[in-house]
Short mmCIF file of C-alpha atoms and ligand atoms in Angstrom, two decimals:
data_model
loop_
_atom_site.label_atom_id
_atom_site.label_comp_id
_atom_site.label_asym_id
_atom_site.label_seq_id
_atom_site.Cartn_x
_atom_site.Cartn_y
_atom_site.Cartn_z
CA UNK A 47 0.00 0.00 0.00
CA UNK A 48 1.40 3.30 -0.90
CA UNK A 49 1.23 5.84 2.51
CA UNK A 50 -2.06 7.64 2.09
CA UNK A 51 -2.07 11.56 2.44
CA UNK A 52 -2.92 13.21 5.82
CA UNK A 53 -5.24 15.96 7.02
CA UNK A 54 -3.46 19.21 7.20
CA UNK A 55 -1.27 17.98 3.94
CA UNK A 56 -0.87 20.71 1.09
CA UNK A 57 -3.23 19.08 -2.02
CA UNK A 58 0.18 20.38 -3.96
CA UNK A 59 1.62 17.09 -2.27
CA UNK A 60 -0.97 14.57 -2.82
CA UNK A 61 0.40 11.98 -5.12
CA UNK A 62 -1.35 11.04 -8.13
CA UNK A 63 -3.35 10.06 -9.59
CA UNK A 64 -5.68 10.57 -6.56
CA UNK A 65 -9.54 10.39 -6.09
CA UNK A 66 -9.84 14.35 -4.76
CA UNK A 67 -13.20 15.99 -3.40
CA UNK A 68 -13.44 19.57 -3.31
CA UNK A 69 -15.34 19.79 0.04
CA UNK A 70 -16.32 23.51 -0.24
CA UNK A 71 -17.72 21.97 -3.45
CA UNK A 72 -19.37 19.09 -2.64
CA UNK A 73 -20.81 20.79 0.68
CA UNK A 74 -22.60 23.24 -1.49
CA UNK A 75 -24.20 20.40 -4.11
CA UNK A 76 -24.87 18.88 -0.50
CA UNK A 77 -26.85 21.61 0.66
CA UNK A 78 -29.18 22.64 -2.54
CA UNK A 79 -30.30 19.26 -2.64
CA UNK A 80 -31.43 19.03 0.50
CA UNK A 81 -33.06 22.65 0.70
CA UNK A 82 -34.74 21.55 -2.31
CA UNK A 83 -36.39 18.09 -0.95
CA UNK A 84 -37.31 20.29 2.19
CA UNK A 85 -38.65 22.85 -0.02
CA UNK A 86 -40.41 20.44 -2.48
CA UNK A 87 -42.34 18.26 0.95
CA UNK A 88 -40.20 15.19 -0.76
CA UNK A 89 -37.81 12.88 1.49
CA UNK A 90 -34.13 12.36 0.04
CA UNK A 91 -32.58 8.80 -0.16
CA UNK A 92 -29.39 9.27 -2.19
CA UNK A 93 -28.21 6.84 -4.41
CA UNK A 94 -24.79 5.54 -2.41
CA UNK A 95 -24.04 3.72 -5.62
CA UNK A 96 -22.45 6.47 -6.91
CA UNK A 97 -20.12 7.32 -3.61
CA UNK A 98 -19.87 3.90 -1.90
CA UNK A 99 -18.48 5.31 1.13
CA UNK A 100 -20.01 5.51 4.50
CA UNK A 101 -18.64 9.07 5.57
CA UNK A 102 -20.56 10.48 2.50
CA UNK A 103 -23.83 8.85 3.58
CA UNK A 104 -23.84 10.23 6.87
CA UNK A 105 -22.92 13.84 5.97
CA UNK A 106 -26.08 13.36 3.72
CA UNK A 107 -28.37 12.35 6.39
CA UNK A 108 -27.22 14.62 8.59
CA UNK A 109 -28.17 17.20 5.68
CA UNK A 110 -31.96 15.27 6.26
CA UNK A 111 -31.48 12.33 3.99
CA UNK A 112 -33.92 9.90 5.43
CA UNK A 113 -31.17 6.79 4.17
CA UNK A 114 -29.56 5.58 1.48
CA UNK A 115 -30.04 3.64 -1.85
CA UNK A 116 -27.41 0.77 -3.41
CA UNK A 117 -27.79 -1.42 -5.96
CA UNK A 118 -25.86 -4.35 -4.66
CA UNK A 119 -26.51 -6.81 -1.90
CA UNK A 120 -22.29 -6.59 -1.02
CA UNK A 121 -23.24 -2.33 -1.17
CA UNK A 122 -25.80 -2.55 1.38
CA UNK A 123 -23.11 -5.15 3.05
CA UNK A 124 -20.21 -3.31 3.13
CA UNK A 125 -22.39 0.14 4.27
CA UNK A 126 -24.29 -1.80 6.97
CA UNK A 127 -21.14 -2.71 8.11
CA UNK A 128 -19.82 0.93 8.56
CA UNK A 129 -22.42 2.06 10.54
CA UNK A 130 -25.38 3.13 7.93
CA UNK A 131 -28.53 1.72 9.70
CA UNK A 132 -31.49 2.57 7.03
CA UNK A 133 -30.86 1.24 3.52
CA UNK A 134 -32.35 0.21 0.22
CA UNK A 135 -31.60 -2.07 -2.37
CA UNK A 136 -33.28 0.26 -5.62
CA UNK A 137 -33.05 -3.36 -7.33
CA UNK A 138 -34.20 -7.23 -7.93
CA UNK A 139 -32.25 -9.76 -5.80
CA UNK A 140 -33.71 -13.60 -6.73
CA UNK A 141 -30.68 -15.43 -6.23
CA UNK A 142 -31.38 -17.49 -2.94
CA UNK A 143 -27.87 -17.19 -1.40
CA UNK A 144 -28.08 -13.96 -2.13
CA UNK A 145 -31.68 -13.89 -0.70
CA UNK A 146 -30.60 -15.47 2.52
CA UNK A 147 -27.94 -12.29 3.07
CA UNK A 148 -30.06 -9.89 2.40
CA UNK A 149 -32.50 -11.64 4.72
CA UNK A 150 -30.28 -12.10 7.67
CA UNK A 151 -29.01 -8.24 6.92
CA UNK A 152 -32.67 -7.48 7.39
CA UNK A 153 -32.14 -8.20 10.96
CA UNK A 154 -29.47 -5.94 11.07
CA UNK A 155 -30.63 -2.30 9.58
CA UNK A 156 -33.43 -0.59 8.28
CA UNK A 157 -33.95 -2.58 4.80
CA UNK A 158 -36.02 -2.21 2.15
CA UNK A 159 -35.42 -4.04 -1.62
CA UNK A 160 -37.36 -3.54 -4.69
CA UNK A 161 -39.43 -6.86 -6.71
CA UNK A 162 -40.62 -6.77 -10.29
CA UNK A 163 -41.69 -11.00 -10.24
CA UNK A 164 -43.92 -13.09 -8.46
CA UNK A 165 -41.43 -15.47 -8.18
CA UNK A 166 -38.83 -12.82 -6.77
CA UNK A 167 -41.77 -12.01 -4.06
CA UNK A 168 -41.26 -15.63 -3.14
CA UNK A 169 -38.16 -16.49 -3.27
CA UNK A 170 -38.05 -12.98 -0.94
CA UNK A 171 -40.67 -14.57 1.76
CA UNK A 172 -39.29 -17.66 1.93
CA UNK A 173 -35.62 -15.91 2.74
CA UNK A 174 -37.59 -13.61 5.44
CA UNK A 175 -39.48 -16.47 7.04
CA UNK A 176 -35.60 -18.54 7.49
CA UNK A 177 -34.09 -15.58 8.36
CA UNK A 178 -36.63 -14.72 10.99
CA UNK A 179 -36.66 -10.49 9.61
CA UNK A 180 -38.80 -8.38 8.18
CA UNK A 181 -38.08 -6.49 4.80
CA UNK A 182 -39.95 -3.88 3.37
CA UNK A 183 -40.67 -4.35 -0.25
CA UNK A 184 -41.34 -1.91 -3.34
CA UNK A 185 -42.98 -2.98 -6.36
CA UNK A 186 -40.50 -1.42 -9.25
CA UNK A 187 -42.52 -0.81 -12.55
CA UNK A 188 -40.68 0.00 -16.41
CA UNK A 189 -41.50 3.92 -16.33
CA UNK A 190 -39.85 4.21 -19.53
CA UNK A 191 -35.95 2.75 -19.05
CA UNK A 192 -36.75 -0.94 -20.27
CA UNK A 193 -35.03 -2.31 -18.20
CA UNK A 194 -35.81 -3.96 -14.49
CA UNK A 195 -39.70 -3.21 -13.37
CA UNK A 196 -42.70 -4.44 -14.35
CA UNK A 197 -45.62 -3.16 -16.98
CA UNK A 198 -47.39 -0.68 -14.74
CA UNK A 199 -50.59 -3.31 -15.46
CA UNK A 200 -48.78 -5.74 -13.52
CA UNK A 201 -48.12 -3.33 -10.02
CA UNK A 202 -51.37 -4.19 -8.57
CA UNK A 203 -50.78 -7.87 -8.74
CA UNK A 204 -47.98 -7.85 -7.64
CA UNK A 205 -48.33 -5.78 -4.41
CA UNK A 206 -51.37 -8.13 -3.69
CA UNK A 207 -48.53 -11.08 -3.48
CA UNK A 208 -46.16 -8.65 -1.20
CA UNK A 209 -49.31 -8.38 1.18
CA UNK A 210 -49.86 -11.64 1.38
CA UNK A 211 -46.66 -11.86 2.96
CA UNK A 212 -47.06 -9.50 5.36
CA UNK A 213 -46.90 -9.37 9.26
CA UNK A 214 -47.57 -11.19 11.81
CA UNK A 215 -47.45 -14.24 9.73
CA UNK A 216 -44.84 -13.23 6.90
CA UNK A 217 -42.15 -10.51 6.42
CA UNK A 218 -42.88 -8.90 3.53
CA UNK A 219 -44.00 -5.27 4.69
CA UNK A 220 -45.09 -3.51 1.34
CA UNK A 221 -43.81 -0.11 1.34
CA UNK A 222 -44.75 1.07 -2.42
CA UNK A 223 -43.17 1.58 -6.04
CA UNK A 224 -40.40 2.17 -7.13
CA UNK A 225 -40.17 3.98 -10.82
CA UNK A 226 -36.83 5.01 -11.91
CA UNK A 227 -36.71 6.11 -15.57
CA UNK A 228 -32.48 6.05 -16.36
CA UNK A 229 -32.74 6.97 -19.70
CA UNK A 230 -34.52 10.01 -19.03
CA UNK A 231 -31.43 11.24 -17.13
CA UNK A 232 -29.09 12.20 -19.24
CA UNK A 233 -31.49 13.74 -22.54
CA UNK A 234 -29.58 16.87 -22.94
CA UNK A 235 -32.24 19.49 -23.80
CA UNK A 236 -34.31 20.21 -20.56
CA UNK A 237 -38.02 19.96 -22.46
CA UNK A 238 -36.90 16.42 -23.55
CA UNK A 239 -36.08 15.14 -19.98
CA UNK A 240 -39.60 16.89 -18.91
CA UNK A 241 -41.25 14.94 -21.54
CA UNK A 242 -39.75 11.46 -20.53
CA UNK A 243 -40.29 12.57 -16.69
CA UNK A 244 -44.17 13.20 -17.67
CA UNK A 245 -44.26 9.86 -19.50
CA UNK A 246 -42.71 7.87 -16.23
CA UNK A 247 -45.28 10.30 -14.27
CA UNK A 248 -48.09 8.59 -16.34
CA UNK A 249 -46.88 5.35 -16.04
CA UNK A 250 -46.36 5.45 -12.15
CA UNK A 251 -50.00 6.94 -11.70
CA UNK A 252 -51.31 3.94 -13.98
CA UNK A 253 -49.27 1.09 -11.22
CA UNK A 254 -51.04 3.16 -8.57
CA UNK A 255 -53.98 2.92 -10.03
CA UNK A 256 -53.59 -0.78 -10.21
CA UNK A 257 -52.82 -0.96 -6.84
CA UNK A 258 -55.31 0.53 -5.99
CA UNK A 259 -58.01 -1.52 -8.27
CA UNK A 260 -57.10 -4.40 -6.08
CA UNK A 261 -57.58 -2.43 -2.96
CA UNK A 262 -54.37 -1.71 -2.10
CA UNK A 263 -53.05 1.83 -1.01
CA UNK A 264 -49.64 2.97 -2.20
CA UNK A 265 -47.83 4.52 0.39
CA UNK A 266 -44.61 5.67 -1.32
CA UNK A 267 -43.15 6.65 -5.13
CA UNK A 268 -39.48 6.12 -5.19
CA UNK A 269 -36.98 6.98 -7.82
CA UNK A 270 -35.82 9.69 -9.81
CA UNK A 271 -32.01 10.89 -10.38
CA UNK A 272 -30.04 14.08 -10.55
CA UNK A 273 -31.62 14.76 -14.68
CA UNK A 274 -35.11 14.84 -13.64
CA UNK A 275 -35.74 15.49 -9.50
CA UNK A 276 -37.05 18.48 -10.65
CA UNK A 277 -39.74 17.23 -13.12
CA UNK A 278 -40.79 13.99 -10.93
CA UNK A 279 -40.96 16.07 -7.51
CA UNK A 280 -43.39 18.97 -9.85
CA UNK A 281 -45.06 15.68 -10.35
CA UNK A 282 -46.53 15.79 -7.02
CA UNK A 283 -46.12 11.74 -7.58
CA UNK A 284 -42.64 10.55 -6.43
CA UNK A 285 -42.27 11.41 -2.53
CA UNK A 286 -39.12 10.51 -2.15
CA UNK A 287 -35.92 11.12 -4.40
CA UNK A 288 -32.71 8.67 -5.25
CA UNK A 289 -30.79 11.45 -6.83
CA UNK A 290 -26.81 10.43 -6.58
CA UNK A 291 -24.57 12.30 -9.18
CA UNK A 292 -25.77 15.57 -7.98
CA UNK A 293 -23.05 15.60 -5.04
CA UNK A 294 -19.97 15.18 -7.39
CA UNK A 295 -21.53 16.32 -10.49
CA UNK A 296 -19.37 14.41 -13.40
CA UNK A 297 -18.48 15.58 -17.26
CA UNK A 298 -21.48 13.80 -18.50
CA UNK A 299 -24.16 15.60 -16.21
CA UNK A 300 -22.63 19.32 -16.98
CA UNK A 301 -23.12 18.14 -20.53
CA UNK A 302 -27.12 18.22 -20.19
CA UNK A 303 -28.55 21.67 -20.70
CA UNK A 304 -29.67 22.93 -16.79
CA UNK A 305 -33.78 22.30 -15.80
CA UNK A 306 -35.35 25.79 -15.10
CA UNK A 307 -35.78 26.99 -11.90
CA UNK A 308 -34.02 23.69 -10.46
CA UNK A 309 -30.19 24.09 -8.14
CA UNK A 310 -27.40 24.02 -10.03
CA UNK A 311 -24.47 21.76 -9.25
CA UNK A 312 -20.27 21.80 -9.37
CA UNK A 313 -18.31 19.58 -10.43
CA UNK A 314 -16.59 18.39 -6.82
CA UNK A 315 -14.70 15.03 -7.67
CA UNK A 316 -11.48 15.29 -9.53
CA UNK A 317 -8.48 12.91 -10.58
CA UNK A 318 -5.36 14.86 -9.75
CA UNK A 319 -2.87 14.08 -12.36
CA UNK A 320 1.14 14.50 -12.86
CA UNK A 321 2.23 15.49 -16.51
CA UNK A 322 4.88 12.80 -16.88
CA UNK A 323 6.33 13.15 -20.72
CA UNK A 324 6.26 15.98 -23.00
CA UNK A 325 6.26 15.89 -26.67
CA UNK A 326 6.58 18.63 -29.18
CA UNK A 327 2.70 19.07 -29.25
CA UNK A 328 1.89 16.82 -26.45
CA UNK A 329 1.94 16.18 -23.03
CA UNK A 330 1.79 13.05 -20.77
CA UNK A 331 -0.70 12.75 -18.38
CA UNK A 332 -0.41 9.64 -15.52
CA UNK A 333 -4.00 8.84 -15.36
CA UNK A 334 -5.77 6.54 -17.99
CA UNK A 335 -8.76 4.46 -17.80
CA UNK A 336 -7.85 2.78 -14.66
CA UNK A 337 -8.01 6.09 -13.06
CA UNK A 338 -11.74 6.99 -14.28
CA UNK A 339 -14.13 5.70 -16.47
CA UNK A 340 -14.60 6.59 -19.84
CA UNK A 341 -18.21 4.75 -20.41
CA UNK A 342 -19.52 8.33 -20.64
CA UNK A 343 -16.32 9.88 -22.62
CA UNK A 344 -13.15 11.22 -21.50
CA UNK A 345 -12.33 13.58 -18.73
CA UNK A 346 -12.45 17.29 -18.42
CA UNK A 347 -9.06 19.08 -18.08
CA UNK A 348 -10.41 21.04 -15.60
CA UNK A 349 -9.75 25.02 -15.98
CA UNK A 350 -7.26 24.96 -18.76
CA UNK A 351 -7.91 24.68 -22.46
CA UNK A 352 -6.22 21.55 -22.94
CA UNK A 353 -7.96 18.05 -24.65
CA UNK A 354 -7.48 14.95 -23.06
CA UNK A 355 -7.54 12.38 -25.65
CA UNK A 356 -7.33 8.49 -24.78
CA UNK A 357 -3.72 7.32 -23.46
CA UNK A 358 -4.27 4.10 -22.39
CA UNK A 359 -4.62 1.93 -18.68
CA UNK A 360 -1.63 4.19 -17.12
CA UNK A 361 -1.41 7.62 -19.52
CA UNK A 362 -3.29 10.04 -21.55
CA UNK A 363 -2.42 12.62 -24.16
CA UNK A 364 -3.69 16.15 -23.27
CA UNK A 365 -3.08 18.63 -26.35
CA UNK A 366 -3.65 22.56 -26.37
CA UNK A 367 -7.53 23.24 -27.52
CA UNK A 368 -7.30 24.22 -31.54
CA UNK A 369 -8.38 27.92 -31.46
CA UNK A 370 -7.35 28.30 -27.77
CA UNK A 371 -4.93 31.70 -28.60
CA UNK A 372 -2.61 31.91 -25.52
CA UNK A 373 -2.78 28.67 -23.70
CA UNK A 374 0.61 26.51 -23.32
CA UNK A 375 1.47 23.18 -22.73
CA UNK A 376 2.41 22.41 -18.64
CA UNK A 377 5.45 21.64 -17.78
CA UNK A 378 6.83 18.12 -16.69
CA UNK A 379 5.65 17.52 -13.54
CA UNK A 380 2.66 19.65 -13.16
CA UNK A 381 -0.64 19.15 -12.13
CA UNK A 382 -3.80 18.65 -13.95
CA UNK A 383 -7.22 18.05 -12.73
CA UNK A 384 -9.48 15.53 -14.63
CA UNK A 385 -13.21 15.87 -14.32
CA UNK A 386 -14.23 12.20 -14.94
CA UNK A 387 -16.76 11.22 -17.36
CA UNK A 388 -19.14 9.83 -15.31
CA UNK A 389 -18.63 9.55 -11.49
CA UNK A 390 -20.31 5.36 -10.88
CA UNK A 391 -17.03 3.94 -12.10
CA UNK A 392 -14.90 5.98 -11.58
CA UNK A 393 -15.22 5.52 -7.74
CA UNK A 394 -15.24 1.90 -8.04
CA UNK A 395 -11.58 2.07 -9.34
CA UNK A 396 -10.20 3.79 -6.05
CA UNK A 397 -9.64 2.99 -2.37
CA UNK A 398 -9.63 6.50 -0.90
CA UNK A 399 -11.05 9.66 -1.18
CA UNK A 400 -8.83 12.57 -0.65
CA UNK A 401 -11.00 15.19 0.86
CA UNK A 402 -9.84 18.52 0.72
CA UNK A 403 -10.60 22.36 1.97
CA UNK A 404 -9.83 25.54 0.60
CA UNK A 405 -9.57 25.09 -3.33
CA UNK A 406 -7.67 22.44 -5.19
CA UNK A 407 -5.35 25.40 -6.09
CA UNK A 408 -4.23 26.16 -2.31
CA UNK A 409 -5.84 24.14 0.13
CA UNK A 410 -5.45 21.60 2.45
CA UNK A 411 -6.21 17.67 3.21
CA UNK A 412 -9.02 17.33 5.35
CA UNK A 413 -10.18 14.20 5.62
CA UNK A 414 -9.08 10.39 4.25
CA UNK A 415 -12.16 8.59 3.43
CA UNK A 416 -12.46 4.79 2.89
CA UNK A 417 -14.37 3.45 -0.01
CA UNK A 418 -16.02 0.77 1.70
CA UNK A 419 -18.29 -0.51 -1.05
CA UNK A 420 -15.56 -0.12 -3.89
CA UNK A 421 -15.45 -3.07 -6.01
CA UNK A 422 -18.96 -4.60 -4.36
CA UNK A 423 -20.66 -5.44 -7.61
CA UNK A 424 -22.46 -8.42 -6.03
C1 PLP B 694 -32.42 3.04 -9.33
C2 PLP B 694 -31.63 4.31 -9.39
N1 PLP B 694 -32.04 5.37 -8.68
C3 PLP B 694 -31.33 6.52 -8.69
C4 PLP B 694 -30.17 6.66 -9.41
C5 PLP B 694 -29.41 7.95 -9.30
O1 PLP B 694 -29.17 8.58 -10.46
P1 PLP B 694 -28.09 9.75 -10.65
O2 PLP B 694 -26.79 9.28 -10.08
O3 PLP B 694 -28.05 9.88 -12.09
O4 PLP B 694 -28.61 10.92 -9.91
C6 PLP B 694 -29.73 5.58 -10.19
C7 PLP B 694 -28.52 5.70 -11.02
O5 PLP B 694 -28.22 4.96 -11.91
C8 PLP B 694 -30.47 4.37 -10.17
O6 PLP B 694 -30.08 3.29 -10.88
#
């Protein structure tokens, strides 16, 4: 293990590449989020897929995040185990070894874990009635994404199977739908992500509908991410929000023209980077794609008109912008900050976050922050 930086360091001497939050940064995404749930009457349960790190999740429910949401039975694992006591799994688990953990993690924290099959509700009671716990369980429905979630036709059914699970006899305690509509996220122009957002809107009231065909009150909508909160909480449907990227705010995001009227965000994670070569027209950056993802495209040179273009695992090439009149090459050996492409997996790929205060010109470490649930993909 290389010796990780420590509070008080300059960020001049963090080593690189490096995982860096701006905290001044960050704090301020932090806040406008949460002003805006309070604002909007809407709870907050932040996606922790996107920051897998305990510290993080407790800043945000100190802001009055009511939990978290992971993906990943090993994510709600590997938070559980640092302390976070109210978690959901936004997804379908109907593996039963996987089923039993969850189950006997159940017994543990606050759970809750989303079901789009009859045969997941099963396979669900059967792990709660071994395990002895109680779970609570949202219906997910296809708002538009295509992907997990059931046709909204299918909801009421569906939460009629959760409630026949539910206490004193079963464990199944249904706690309402969950309709996340990913594609919708990142449609650049704002009227197209309102469009998709009213679609999803439509499709959510149709589940509840369902539900409530059969008799069956929905207590909660869940879902929505940083490209539409503002569109699904107008909705006056989704009462609580799963926004994640909003606290780091990656390349991808800034590309997507801002909503009206909705908080604006910074970009607050970085890769600090070491120019290590120099060409003619070219310079040598130490950070390639094992340093941040490029799923969404390249980095960012943050602040300088430089390109980064595609170097490989260890390198890339950043190049002066073509037009850019005055701006030079940096030297060998000096630092440039990379705004990743899209902040998911580019978190995965790191052990640490290097938190620091006062500008990533002049400031200082402040805190060294564990990635608990890097590499938990299970
Ligand atoms: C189910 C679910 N909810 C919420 C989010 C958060 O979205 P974002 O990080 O884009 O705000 C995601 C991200 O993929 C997701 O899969």
């Amino acid at each position: 293990m290389r010796p990780l930086p420590s509070p008080g360091d300059a960020v001049a001497a963090i080593d690189t590449p490096a995982l860096v939050i701006d905290l001044d940064a960050m704090e301020r995404n932090l806040a406008a989020m949460a002003a805006f749930a309070r604002d909007h009457g809407v709870r907050l349960r932040p996606h922790a897929k996107m920051h897998k790190c305990a510290a993080i999740a407790r800043l945000q429910m100190a802001a009055g995040a009511v939990g978290v949401c992971v993906q990943k039975t090993s994510e709600a694992e590997a938070l559980a185990d640092a302390g976070i006591a109210d978690i959901y799994i936004s997804n379908e688990v109907v593996d039963p070894v996987k089923l039993a953990r969850v189950a006997a993690l159940a017994r543990r924290v606050r759970l809750a874990i989303a079901i789009d099959s009859v045969a997941g509700v099963e396979r669900l009671a059967a792990a709660v009635a071994a395990a002895g716990s109680r779970i609570e369980v949202l219906v997910e429905v296809d708002v538009g994404h295509g992907r997990c979630g059931a046709p909204a036709a299918a909801a009421g059914q569906l939460a009629q199977r959760v409630v026949s699970h539910a206490p004193p006899e079963g464990g199944l305690v249904f706690a309402g739908l969950q309709a996340y509509h990913g594609a919708a996220q990142h449609l650049r122009g704002a009227a197209e992500r309102e469009a998709a957002a009213h679609h999803a809107a439509a499709l959510a009231r149709a589940a509840q509908a369902a539900m409530g065909a059969l008799g069956i009150a929905c207590p909660l909508v869940t879902g929505a991410g940083t490209g539409t909160f503002a569109y699904d909480a107008a909705s006056g449907i989704w009462g609580e929000l799963q926004a994640g990227s909003y606290l780091f705010m990656d390349r991808d995001y800034a590309d997507n023209a801002p909503t009206p009227g909705a908080p604006r965000f910074e970009h607050a994670l970085f890769v600090k980077s070491q120019i290590m070569s120099r060409g003619a027209a070219h310079a040598v950056v130490d950070a390639g794609h094992k340093s941040h993802a490029i799923d969404s495209g390249l980095p960012q040179v943050w602040q300088r008109e430089l390109d980064y273009a595609n170097g490989g695992d260890e390198h890339g090439i950043v190049r002066v912008r073509v037009g850019s009149g005055t701006a030079e090459l940096p030297e060998l050996g000096a630092t440039v900050w990379l705004v990743p492409g899209h902040c998911d997996p580019t978190v995965n790929l790191h052990e640490h976050y290097v938190a620091v205060r006062g500008g990533l010109a002049g400031g200082t470490v402040e805190s060294v922050w564990p990635i608990e649930a890097r590499g938990c993909v299970s």
